[in-house]
Coordinates of N, CA and C in Angstrom, one line a residue:
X1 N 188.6 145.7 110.9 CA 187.3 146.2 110.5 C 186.3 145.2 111.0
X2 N 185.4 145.7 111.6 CA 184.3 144.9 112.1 C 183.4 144.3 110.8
X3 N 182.7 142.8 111.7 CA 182.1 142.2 110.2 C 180.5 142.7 109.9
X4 N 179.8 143.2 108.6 CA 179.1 143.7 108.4 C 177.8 142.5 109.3
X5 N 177.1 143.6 108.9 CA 175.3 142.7 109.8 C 174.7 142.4 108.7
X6 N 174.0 141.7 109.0 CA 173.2 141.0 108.0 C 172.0 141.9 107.9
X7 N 172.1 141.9 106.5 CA 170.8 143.0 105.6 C 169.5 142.4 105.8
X8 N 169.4 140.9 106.5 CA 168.0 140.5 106.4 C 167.0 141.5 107.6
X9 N 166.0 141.9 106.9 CA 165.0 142.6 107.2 C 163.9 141.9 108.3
X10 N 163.6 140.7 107.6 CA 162.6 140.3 108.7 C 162.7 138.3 108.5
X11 N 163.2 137.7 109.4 CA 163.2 136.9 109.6 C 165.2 136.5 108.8
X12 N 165.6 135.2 108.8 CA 164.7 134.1 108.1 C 163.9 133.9 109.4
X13 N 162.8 132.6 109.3 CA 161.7 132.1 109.9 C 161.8 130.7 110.5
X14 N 163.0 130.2 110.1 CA 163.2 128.9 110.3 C 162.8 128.1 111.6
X15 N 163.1 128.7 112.1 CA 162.7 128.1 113.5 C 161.2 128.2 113.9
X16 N 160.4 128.6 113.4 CA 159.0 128.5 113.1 C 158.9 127.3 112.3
X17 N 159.5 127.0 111.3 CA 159.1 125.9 110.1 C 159.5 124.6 110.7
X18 N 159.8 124.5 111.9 CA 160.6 123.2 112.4 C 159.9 122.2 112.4
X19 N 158.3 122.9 112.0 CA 157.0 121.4 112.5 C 156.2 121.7 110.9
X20 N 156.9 121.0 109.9 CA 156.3 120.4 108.7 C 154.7 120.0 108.8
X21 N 154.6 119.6 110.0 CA 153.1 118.8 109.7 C 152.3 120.1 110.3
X22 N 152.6 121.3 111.0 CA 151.6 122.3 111.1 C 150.6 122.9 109.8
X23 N 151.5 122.1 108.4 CA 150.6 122.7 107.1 C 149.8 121.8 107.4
X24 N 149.1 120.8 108.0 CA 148.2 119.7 107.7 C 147.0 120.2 109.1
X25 N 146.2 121.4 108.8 CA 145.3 121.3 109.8 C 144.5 120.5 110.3
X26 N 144.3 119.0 109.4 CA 143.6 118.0 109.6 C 144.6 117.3 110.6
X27 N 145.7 117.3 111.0 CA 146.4 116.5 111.6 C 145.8 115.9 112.7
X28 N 144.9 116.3 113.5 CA 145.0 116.0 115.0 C 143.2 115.3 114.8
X29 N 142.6 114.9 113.9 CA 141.8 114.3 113.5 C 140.5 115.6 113.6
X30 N 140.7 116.5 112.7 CA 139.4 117.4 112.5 C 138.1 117.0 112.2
X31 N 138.1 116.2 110.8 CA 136.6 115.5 110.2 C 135.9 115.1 111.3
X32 N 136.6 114.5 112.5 CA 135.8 113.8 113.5 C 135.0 115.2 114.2
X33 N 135.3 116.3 114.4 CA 134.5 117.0 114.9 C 133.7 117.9 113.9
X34 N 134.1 118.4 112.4 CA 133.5 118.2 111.8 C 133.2 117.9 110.5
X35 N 131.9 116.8 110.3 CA 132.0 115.7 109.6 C 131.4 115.9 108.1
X36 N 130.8 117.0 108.2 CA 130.1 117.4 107.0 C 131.3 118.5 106.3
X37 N 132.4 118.9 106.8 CA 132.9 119.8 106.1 C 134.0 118.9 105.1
X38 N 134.1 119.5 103.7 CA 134.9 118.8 103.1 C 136.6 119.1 103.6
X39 N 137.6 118.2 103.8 CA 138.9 117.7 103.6 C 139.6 118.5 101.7
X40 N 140.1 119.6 101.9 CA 140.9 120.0 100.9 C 142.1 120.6 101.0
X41 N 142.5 120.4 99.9 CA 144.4 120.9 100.0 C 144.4 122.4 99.3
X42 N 145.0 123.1 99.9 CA 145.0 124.9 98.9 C 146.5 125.1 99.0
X43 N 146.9 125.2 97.8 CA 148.2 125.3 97.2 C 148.8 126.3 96.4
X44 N 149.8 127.0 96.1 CA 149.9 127.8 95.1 C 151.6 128.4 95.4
X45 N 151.9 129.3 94.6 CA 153.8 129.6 94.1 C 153.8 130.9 94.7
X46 N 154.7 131.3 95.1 CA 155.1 132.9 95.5 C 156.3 133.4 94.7
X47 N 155.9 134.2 94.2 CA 156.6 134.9 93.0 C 157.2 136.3 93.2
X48 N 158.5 136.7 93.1 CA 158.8 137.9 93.2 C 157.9 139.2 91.9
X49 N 158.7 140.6 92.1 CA 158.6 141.4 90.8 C 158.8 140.9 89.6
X50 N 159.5 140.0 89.7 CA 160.5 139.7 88.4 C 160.1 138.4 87.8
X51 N 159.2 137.6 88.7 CA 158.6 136.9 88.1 C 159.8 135.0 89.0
X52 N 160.3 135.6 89.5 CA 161.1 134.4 89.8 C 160.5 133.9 91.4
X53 N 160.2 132.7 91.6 CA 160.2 132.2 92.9 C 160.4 132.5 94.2
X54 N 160.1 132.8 94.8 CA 160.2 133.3 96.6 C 160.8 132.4 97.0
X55 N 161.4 131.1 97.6 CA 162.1 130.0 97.7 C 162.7 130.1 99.3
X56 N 162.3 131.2 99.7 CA 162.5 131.1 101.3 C 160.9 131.7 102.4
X57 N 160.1 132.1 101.7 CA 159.0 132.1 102.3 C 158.4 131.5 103.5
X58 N 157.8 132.1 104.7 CA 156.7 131.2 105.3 C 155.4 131.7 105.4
X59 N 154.6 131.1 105.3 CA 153.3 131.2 104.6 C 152.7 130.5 106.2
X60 N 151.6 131.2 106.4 CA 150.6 131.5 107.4 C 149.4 131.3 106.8
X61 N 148.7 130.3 107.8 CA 147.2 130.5 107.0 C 146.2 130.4 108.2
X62 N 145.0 131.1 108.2 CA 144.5 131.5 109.7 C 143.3 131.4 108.8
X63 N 142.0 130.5 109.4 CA 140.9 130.7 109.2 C 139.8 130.9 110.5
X64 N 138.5 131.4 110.2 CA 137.9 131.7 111.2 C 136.5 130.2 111.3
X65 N 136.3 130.1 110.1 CA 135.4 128.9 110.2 C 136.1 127.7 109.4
X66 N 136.0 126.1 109.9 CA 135.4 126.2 111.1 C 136.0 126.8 112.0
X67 N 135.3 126.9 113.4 CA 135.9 127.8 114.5 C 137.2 126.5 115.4
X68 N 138.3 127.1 115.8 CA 139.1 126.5 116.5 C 138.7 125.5 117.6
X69 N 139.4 124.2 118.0 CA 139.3 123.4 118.5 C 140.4 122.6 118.7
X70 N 140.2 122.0 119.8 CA 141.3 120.7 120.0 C 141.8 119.9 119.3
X71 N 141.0 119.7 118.1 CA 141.0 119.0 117.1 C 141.3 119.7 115.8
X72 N 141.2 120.9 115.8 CA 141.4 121.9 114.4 C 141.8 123.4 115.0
X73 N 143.5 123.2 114.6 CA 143.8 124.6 115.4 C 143.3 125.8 114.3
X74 N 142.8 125.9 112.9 CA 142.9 126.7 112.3 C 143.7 127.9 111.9
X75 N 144.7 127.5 111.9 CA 145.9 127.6 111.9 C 146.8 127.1 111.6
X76 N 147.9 127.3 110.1 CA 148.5 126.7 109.5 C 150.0 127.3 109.0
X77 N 151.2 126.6 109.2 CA 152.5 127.4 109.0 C 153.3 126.5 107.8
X78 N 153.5 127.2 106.8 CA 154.7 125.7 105.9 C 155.6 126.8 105.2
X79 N 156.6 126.7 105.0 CA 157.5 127.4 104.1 C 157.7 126.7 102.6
X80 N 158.2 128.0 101.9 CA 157.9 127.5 100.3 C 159.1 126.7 100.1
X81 N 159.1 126.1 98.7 CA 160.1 124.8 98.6 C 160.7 125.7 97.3
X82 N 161.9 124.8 96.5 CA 163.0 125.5 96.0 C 162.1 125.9 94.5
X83 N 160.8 125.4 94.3 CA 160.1 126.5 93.3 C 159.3 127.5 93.6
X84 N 159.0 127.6 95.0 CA 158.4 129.1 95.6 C 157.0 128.2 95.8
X85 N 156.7 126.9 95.8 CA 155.5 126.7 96.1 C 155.1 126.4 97.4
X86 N 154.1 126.1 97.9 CA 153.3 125.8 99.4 C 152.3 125.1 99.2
X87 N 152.1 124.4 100.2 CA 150.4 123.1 99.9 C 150.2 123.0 101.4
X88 N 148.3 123.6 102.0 CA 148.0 123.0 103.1 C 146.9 122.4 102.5
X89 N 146.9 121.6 103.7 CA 145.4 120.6 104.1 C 144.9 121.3 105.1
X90 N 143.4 121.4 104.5 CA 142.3 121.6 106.1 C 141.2 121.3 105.5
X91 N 140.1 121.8 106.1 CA 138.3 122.1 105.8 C 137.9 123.1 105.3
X92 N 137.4 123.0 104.2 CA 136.8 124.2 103.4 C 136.1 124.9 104.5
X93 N 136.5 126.3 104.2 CA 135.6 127.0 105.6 C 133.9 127.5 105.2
X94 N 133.0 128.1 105.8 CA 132.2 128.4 105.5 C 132.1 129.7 105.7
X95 N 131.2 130.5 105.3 CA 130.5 132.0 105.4 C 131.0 131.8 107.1
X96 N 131.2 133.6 107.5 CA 131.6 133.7 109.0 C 131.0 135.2 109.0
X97 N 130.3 135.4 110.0 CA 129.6 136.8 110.3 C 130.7 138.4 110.2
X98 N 130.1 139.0 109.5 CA 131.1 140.4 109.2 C 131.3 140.3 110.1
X99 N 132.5 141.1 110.5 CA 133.5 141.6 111.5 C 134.0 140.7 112.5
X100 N 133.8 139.1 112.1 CA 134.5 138.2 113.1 C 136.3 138.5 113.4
X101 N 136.7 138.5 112.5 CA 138.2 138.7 112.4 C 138.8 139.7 113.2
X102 N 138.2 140.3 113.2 CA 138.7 141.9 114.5 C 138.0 141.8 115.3
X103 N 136.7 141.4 115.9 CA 136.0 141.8 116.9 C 134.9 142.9 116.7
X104 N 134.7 143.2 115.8 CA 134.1 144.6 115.7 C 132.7 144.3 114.7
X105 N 131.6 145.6 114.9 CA 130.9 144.8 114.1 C 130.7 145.8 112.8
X106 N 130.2 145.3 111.8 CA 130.2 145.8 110.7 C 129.6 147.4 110.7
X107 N 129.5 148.4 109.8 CA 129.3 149.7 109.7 C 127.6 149.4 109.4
X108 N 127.1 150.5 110.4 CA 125.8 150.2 110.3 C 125.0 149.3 111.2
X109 N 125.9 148.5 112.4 CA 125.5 147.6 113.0 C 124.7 146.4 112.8
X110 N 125.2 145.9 111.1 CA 124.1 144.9 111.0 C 124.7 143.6 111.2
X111 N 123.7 143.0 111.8 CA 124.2 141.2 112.4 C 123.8 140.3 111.6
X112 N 123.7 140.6 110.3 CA 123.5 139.6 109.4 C 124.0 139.7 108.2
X113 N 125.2 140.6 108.3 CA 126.3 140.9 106.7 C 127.4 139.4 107.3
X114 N 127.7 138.6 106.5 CA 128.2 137.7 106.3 C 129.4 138.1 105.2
X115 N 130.9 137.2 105.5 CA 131.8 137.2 105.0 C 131.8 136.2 104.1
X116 N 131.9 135.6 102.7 CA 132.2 134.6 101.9 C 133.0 133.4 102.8
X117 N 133.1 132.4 102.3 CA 134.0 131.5 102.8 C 135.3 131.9 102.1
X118 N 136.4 132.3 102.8 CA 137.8 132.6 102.7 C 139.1 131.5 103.8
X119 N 140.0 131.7 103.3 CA 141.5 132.1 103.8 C 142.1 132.8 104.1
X120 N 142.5 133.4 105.2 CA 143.5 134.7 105.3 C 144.8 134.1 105.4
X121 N 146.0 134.8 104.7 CA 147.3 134.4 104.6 C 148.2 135.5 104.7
X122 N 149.2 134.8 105.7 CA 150.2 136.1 106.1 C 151.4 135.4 105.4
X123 N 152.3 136.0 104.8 CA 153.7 135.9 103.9 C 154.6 136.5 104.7
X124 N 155.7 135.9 105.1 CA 156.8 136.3 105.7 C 157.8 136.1 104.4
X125 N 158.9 137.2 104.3 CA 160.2 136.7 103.5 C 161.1 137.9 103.3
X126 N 162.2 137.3 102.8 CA 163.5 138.1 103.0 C 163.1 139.4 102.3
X127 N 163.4 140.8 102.3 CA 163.3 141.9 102.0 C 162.2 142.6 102.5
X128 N 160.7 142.5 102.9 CA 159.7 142.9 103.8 C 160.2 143.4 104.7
X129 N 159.6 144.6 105.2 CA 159.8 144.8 106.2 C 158.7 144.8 107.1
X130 N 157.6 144.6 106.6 CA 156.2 144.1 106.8 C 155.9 142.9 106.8
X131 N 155.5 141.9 107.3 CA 154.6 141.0 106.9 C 153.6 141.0 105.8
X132 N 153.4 140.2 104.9 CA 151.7 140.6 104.2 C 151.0 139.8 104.3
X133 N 149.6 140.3 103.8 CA 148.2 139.3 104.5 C 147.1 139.6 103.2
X134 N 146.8 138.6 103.1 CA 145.6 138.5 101.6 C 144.6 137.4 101.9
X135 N 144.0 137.3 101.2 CA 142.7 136.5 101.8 C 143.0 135.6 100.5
X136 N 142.5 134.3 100.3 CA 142.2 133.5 99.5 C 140.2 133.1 99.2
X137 N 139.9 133.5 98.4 CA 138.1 133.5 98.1 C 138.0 131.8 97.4
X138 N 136.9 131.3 97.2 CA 136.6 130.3 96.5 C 135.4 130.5 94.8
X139 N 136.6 130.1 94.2 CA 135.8 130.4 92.8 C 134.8 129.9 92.9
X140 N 133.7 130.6 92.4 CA 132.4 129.9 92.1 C 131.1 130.2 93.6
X141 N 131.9 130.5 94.2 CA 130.7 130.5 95.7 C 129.8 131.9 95.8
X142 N 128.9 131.8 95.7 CA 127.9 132.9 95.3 C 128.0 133.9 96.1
X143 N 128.2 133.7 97.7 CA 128.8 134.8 98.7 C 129.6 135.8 98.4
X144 N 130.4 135.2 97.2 CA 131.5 136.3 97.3 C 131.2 137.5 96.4
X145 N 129.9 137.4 95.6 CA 129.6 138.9 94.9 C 129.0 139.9 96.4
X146 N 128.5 139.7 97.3 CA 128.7 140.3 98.5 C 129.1 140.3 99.9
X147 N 130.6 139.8 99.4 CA 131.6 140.0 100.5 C 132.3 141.5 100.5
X148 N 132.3 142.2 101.4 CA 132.1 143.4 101.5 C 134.0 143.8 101.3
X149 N 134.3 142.7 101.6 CA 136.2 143.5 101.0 C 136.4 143.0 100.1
X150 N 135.8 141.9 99.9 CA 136.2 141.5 98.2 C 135.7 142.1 97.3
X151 N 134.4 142.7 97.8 CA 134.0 143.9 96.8 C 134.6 145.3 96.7
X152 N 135.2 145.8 97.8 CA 135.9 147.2 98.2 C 136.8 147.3 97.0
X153 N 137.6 145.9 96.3 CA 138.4 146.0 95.6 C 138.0 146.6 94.2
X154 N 137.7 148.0 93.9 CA 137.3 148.4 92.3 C 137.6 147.9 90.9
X155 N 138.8 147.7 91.4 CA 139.4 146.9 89.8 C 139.0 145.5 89.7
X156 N 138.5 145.2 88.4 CA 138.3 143.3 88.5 C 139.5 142.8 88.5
X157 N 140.5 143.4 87.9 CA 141.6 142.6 87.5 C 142.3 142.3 88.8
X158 N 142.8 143.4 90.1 CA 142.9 143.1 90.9 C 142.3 142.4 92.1
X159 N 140.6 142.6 92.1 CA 139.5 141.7 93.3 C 140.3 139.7 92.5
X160 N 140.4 140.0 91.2 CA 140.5 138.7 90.8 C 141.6 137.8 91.2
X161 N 142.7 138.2 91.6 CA 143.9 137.9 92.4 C 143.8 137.3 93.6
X162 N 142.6 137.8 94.0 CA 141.8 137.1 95.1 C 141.2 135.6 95.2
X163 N 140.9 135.5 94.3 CA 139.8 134.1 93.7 C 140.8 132.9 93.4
X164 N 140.4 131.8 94.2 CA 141.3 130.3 93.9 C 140.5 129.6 93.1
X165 N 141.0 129.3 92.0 CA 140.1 128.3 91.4 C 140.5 127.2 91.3
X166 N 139.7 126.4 91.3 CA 139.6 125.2 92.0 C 140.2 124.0 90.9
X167 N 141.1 122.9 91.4 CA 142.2 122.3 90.2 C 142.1 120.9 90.2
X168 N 140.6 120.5 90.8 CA 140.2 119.3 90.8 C 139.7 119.1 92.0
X169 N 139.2 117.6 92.2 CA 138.5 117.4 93.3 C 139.1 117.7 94.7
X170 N 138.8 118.8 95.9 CA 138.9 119.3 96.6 C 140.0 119.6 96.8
X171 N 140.8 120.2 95.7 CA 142.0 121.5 95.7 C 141.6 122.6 94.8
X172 N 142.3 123.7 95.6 CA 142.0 124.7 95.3 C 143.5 125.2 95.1
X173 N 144.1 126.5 94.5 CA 145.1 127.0 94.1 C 145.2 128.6 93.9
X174 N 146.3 129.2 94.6 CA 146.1 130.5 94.5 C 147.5 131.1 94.6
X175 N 147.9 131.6 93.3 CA 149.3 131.8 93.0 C 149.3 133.7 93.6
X176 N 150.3 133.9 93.8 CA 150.9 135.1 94.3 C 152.0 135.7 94.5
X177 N 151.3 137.1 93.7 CA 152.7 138.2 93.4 C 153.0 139.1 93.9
X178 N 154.4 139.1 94.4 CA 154.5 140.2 95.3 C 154.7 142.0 94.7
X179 N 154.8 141.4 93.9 CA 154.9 142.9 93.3 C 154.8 142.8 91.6
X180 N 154.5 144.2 91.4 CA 154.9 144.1 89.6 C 153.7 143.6 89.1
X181 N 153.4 144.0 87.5 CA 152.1 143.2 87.0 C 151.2 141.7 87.3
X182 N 150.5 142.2 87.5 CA 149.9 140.6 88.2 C 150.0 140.9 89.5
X183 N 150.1 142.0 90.3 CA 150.4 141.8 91.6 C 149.1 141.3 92.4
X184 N 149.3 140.4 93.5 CA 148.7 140.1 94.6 C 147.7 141.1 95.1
X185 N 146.4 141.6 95.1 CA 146.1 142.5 96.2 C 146.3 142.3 97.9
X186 N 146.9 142.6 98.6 CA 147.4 142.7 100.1 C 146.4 143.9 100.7
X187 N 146.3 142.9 102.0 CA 145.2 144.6 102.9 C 146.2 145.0 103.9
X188 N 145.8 145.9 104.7 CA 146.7 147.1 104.7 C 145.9 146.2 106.7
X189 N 146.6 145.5 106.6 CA 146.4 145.8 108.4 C 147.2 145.6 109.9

């Protein structure tokens, strides 16, 4: 009898995770180019339906400001550890003009809708057959009562899933569920 195939769906990822230090966007000396942005760590757990640990995850983090450079790939990869947790380092990003992220420009053509300062994060892990992608918001930042997808979300309970609140001096934290009560909101792209 021939031997069965392996049920994994999408990855493992491992060979992506080979470079530990790609969670440290500051690695290649960012502050030096730029100096006014603060240095913080954004951390948080990945959690199945059931409430237990993701423990094989790789976690993706893509920001648009600041904008990429030789010195800041913005762009961040680390896989979760045996409690489903993740920690990167980078620069708090700032407000980035609607429709940077795709190219396109906002509905109505206006050149002055602005996005909150965010994180976008893609989740890789066993059973997906998709990828998923969620944004991380910053508690407290006034932008974000009109950031136009953080507002699309109707429910508070869910836009709130969105929001990292902040766990001391320049860390922020944003726990996530893949399914089931408490779920994560994920965009569809």
């Amino acid at each position: 009898m021939p031997a069965a195939t392996s049920s994994q769906t999408i990855g493992p990822f491992w060979h992506g995770l080979a470079h530990p230090e790609w969670a440290d966007l500051t690695r290649h000396g960012a502050e030096q180019d730029h100096p006014d942005r603060e240095r913080i760590t954004f951390a948080g757990t990945i959690t199945d339906g059931a409430g237990q640990a993701v423990t094989d995850a790789c976690v993706e983090l893509w920001q648009a400001d600041p904008p990429q450079s030789p010195r800041f790939p913005a762009f961040g990869r680390c896989a979760t550890d045996a409690e489903g947790r993740f920690r990167f380092t980078t620069l708090r990003p700032g407000p980035v003009p609607a429709g940077t992220e795709n190219n396109t420009m906002p509905a109505g053509g206006e050149t002055n809708a602005v996005q909150a300062p965010h994180l976008a994060i893609t989740i890789f892990a066993r059973g997906l057959l998709r990828a998923l992608t969620t944004r991380a918001y910053f508690d407290g930042d006034p932008l974000n009562a009109a950031d136009s997808l953080l507002q699309s979300i109707p429910d508070p309970v869910c836009r709130a899933t969105l929001i990292a609140p902040q766990e001391g001096s320049g860390a922020w934290r944003l726990d996530i569920r893949l399914q089931g009560e408490g779920e994560t909101a994920f965009l569809d792209v």
